[in-house]
Amino acid sequence: MAHEADFAHTQKMKYDHIVILTGAGISAESGVATFRDADGVWAKYDYRDVATPEGFAANPDLVHSFYNQRRAGLKTATPNPAHYALAALEQRLALANGSVTLVTQNVDDLHERAGSKSLVHMHGELAKVRCGGCGAVSLCADDIGVETVCGSCGVRGQMRPHVVWFGEMPMFMDEIADAMRRADLFVSIGTSGAIYPAAGLVAEARALSIPAIELNLEKSESAALFTEGRYGKAGDVVPAWVDEVAPPR
Ligand code: OAD
């Protein structure tokens, strides 16, 4: 005989398909630097030098060293309660025949390490590298440089981080558009809303007439477009919100 608790997850949840956009703020409490805060990455580096195709062409050693440092930093960073809460949300909704599409601008791997499965990295992944010659993408936990040989085509000197630079097209835009069309809620977490097309998803949600919630340390640039905002550290605000929309057993 089924227990009462078993019915909790076969009951309809408030939302069936949630699209969640995350940014650097969700990883801040894991020790990964944000970009536009006072002590952020862009206070120390000019993005044109380290995050554009032109910067890479001008000084590949500098760009490799920038991403090698950040890749090395992943080895000591661990997911925080906000990452775990989003993985739990995905599981709880799945038990109620719902789903979550997690769209992250982050190049760290903390969402997957926390257990999220339905995840797209629209700005690429630090844990992968790509050959500029043959296009092959491979996993990489260590440093690369101008002398690195592509494991696929064997050519030296064409490897680059598998990340999206300014002036390049973000990845998985078709999948994101499909997920938005199916969504009944859009949630934005830990992002300043400064970079498009990610920052445009809230306007798309409103055009699709679905509610949009912002969870962030402070109001983002597009705060006025959201139907609701909750402000505080992701490690506090996100688990509380998840337990509200998809209560634990
Ligand atoms: P930003 O650095 O622009 O914004 C981070 C946001 O997180 C800010 O609104 C902070 O207030 C908020 N924040 C900081 N600590 C937080 C915490 N503990 N809990 C919750 N929120 C917190 O980072 P992104 O919006 O992710 O792109 O930046 C978007 C893109 O710009 C990045 O993917 C990167 C960058 O340039 C590329 O490199 C192509």
Coordinates of C-alpha atoms and ligand atoms in Angstrom, one line a residue:
M1 CA 0.0 0.0 0.0
A2 CA 1.3 3.4 -0.9
H3 CA 2.3 5.8 1.9
E4 CA 0.7 9.2 2.2
A5 CA 4.1 10.8 1.4
D6 CA 4.3 8.9 -2.0
F7 CA 1.3 10.9 -3.2
A8 CA 3.0 14.2 -2.6
H9 CA 5.0 13.9 -5.8
T10 CA 2.3 12.6 -8.0
Q11 CA 0.2 15.6 -7.1
K12 CA 0.5 18.5 -9.6
M13 CA 3.1 21.0 -8.6
K14 CA 2.6 24.8 -9.0
Y15 CA 4.7 24.8 -12.2
D16 CA 5.3 22.0 -14.8
H17 CA 8.3 23.3 -16.7
I18 CA 10.7 25.9 -15.3
V19 CA 13.5 27.5 -17.2
I20 CA 16.2 28.8 -14.9
L21 CA 19.0 31.1 -16.0
T22 CA 22.0 31.3 -13.7
G23 CA 25.0 33.6 -13.6
A24 CA 28.2 34.1 -11.6
G25 CA 26.3 35.1 -8.4
I26 CA 25.2 31.5 -7.8
S27 CA 28.8 30.4 -7.6
A28 CA 30.1 33.3 -5.5
E29 CA 29.7 31.5 -2.2
S30 CA 31.7 28.6 -3.8
G31 CA 34.6 31.0 -4.1
V32 CA 34.3 31.6 -7.9
A33 CA 34.7 35.3 -8.7
T34 CA 31.8 37.2 -10.3
F35 CA 32.5 39.6 -13.2
R36 CA 31.0 43.0 -12.4
D37 CA 31.1 43.2 -8.6
A38 CA 33.8 45.5 -7.1
D39 CA 36.3 42.6 -6.7
G40 CA 35.1 40.9 -9.9
V41 CA 37.1 39.5 -12.8
W42 CA 36.6 42.6 -15.0
A43 CA 38.0 44.8 -12.3
K44 CA 41.3 43.0 -12.7
Y45 CA 41.3 42.2 -16.4
D46 CA 40.2 44.1 -19.5
Y47 CA 37.7 41.7 -21.2
R48 CA 39.0 42.8 -24.6
D49 CA 42.4 41.3 -23.7
V50 CA 41.2 37.9 -22.4
A51 CA 37.7 37.3 -23.7
T52 CA 37.6 38.2 -27.3
P53 CA 38.8 36.5 -30.5
E54 CA 41.0 39.6 -31.2
G55 CA 42.6 39.4 -27.7
F56 CA 43.4 35.7 -28.3
A57 CA 44.9 36.5 -31.7
A58 CA 47.0 39.3 -30.2
N59 CA 48.3 37.5 -27.1
P60 CA 47.3 33.8 -26.9
D61 CA 49.7 33.2 -24.0
L62 CA 47.8 35.7 -21.8
V63 CA 44.5 34.2 -22.7
H64 CA 45.6 30.6 -22.1
S65 CA 47.1 31.7 -18.7
F66 CA 43.8 33.5 -17.8
Y67 CA 41.7 30.4 -18.5
N68 CA 44.3 27.9 -17.1
Q69 CA 44.1 29.8 -13.8
R70 CA 40.3 29.7 -13.8
R71 CA 40.3 26.0 -14.8
A72 CA 42.7 25.2 -11.9
G73 CA 40.4 27.1 -9.5
L74 CA 37.6 24.6 -10.3
K75 CA 39.6 21.9 -8.5
T76 CA 39.2 23.6 -5.1
A77 CA 35.7 25.0 -5.6
T78 CA 32.7 22.9 -4.5
P79 CA 29.0 23.4 -5.1
N80 CA 27.1 25.4 -2.5
P81 CA 23.5 25.0 -1.2
A82 CA 22.1 26.9 -4.2
H83 CA 23.5 24.5 -6.7
Y84 CA 22.2 21.5 -4.7
A85 CA 18.8 23.1 -4.3
L86 CA 18.4 23.4 -8.1
A87 CA 19.4 19.8 -8.6
A88 CA 16.8 18.8 -6.0
L89 CA 14.2 20.9 -7.8
E90 CA 14.9 19.0 -11.0
Q91 CA 14.4 15.7 -9.2
R92 CA 11.2 16.8 -7.4
L93 CA 9.6 18.2 -10.5
A94 CA 10.5 15.0 -12.5
L95 CA 8.7 12.9 -9.8
A96 CA 5.6 15.0 -10.6
N97 CA 6.1 14.6 -14.4
G98 CA 7.5 18.2 -14.6
S99 CA 10.9 19.3 -15.7
V100 CA 13.5 22.0 -15.3
T101 CA 15.8 23.4 -18.0
L102 CA 18.8 24.9 -16.4
V103 CA 20.6 27.5 -18.6
T104 CA 23.8 28.7 -17.1
Q105 CA 26.1 31.5 -18.3
N106 CA 28.7 30.0 -15.9
V107 CA 31.7 28.1 -17.3
D108 CA 32.3 26.4 -14.0
D109 CA 31.0 22.8 -13.5
L110 CA 29.3 23.3 -10.2
H111 CA 25.8 22.6 -11.4
E112 CA 26.7 19.2 -12.8
R113 CA 28.7 18.4 -9.7
A114 CA 25.7 19.2 -7.6
G115 CA 23.6 16.7 -9.7
S116 CA 21.8 18.9 -12.3
K117 CA 21.2 16.9 -15.5
S118 CA 19.1 19.1 -17.7
L119 CA 21.7 21.7 -18.1
V120 CA 23.0 23.8 -21.0
H121 CA 26.2 25.9 -20.8
M122 CA 25.4 28.8 -23.1
H123 CA 28.8 30.5 -22.5
G124 CA 30.7 27.2 -22.8
E125 CA 32.7 25.2 -20.2
L126 CA 36.1 25.6 -18.6
A127 CA 36.4 21.8 -18.4
K128 CA 36.5 21.5 -22.2
V129 CA 38.9 22.7 -24.9
R130 CA 38.3 23.0 -28.6
C131 CA 40.6 22.7 -31.7
G132 CA 40.3 25.9 -33.8
G133 CA 41.3 23.7 -36.8
C134 CA 39.1 20.6 -36.8
G135 CA 36.6 21.8 -34.3
A136 CA 36.9 18.8 -32.0
V137 CA 35.9 19.4 -28.4
S138 CA 37.6 17.4 -25.6
L139 CA 37.6 17.3 -21.8
C140 CA 40.5 19.0 -20.2
A141 CA 41.3 19.3 -16.5
D142 CA 44.8 20.7 -17.0
D143 CA 46.6 23.7 -18.6
I144 CA 46.7 24.2 -22.3
G145 CA 49.0 26.5 -24.3
V146 CA 50.1 27.5 -27.8
E147 CA 52.1 24.3 -28.1
T148 CA 49.2 22.0 -27.2
V149 CA 48.5 19.3 -29.8
C150 CA 44.9 18.5 -30.8
G151 CA 44.1 14.9 -29.8
S152 CA 41.8 14.6 -32.8
C153 CA 43.6 16.0 -35.8
G154 CA 47.2 16.0 -34.3
V155 CA 47.8 19.7 -35.3
R156 CA 49.7 21.8 -32.8
G157 CA 48.9 25.4 -31.8
Q158 CA 45.2 25.6 -32.5
M159 CA 43.7 24.7 -29.1
R160 CA 41.5 27.2 -27.3
P161 CA 39.2 27.2 -24.3
H162 CA 35.7 25.9 -25.2
V163 CA 34.1 29.1 -23.9
V164 CA 32.1 31.9 -25.7
W165 CA 34.0 35.1 -26.1
F166 CA 32.5 38.6 -26.6
G167 CA 31.6 38.8 -30.3
E168 CA 30.9 35.1 -30.5
M169 CA 27.5 33.4 -30.6
P170 CA 26.4 31.8 -27.4
M171 CA 25.7 28.0 -27.5
F172 CA 22.4 26.1 -27.5
M173 CA 20.2 29.1 -28.5
D174 CA 17.7 26.8 -30.3
E175 CA 17.4 24.5 -27.2
I176 CA 16.9 27.5 -25.0
A177 CA 14.2 29.0 -27.3
D178 CA 12.4 25.6 -27.3
A179 CA 12.5 25.4 -23.5
M180 CA 11.2 28.9 -23.2
R181 CA 8.2 28.1 -25.4
R182 CA 7.3 25.1 -23.1
A183 CA 7.9 27.0 -19.8
D184 CA 5.4 28.2 -17.3
L185 CA 7.9 30.0 -15.2
F186 CA 11.2 31.7 -15.8
V187 CA 13.7 32.2 -13.0
S188 CA 16.9 34.3 -13.1
I189 CA 19.5 33.7 -10.4
G190 CA 22.8 35.5 -9.6
T191 CA 23.1 37.5 -12.8
S192 CA 23.5 41.2 -13.4
G193 CA 21.5 41.1 -16.6
A194 CA 24.2 43.0 -18.4
I195 CA 25.0 40.5 -21.2
Y196 CA 22.7 39.6 -24.1
P197 CA 21.2 37.3 -25.3
A198 CA 20.9 35.9 -21.7
A199 CA 19.7 39.2 -20.3
G200 CA 16.9 39.2 -22.9
L201 CA 15.3 36.0 -21.6
V202 CA 13.2 37.9 -19.1
A203 CA 11.7 40.0 -21.8
E204 CA 11.0 36.8 -23.8
A205 CA 9.3 35.3 -20.7
R206 CA 7.0 38.4 -20.4
A207 CA 6.3 38.3 -24.2
L208 CA 5.2 34.6 -23.7
S209 CA 3.0 35.8 -20.7
I210 CA 4.8 33.6 -18.2
P211 CA 5.8 34.9 -14.7
A212 CA 9.5 35.7 -14.1
I213 CA 11.2 35.7 -10.8
E214 CA 14.6 37.2 -10.0
L215 CA 16.7 35.7 -7.1
N216 CA 19.8 37.9 -6.7
L217 CA 21.9 39.6 -4.1
E218 CA 20.5 42.9 -5.3
K219 CA 18.2 44.2 -8.0
S220 CA 19.7 43.5 -11.5
E221 CA 19.6 45.9 -14.4
S222 CA 16.4 44.3 -15.6
A223 CA 14.7 44.0 -12.2
A224 CA 11.7 46.0 -13.4
L225 CA 10.8 43.3 -15.9
F226 CA 10.4 40.6 -13.4
T227 CA 7.0 39.8 -11.8
E228 CA 8.7 39.0 -8.4
G229 CA 12.1 39.6 -6.9
R230 CA 13.8 38.0 -3.8
Y231 CA 17.1 39.5 -2.7
G232 CA 19.8 37.9 -0.6
K233 CA 22.7 35.4 -0.9
A234 CA 21.9 32.6 -3.4
G235 CA 22.9 30.0 -0.7
D236 CA 20.0 31.3 1.4
V237 CA 17.4 32.5 -1.1
V238 CA 17.5 29.7 -3.6
P239 CA 17.0 26.7 -1.2
A240 CA 14.1 28.6 0.4
W241 CA 12.4 29.3 -2.9
V242 CA 12.9 25.7 -4.1
D243 CA 11.3 24.3 -1.0
E244 CA 8.4 26.6 -1.6
V245 CA 7.7 25.7 -5.2
A246 CA 8.5 22.0 -4.9
P247 CA 8.3 21.0 -1.2
P248 CA 10.5 18.1 -0.1
R249 CA 8.9 14.9 1.0
Ligands
OAD1 P1 28.0 39.5 -13.1 O1 29.3 39.6 -12.3 O2 27.8 40.5 -14.1 O3 26.8 39.5 -12.1 C1 26.8 38.7 -10.9 C2 25.5 39.0 -10.2 O4 25.5 38.2 -9.0 C3 25.4 40.5 -9.6 O5 24.1 41.0 -9.9 C4 25.6 40.3 -8.1 O6 24.9 41.2 -7.3 C5 25.1 38.9 -7.9 N1 25.7 38.2 -6.7 C6 26.9 38.3 -6.2 N2 27.1 37.5 -5.1 C7 25.9 36.9 -5.0 C8 25.5 35.9 -4.1 N3 26.2 35.4 -3.1 N4 24.2 35.4 -4.2 C9 23.4 35.9 -5.2 N5 23.8 36.8 -6.1 C10 25.0 37.3 -6.0 O7 28.0 38.0 -13.7 P2 27.0 37.4 -14.8 O8 25.7 38.1 -14.8 O9 27.0 36.0 -14.7 O10 30.4 36.3 -20.1 O11 27.8 37.9 -16.1 C11 27.3 37.5 -17.4 C12 28.4 37.2 -18.3 O12 29.3 38.4 -18.4 C13 29.3 36.1 -17.9 O13 28.9 34.8 -18.4 C14 30.6 36.5 -18.7 C15 30.6 37.9 -18.3 O14 31.4 38.8 -19.0 C16 31.5 36.1 -20.9 O15 32.6 36.0 -20.4 C17 31.2 35.9 -22.3

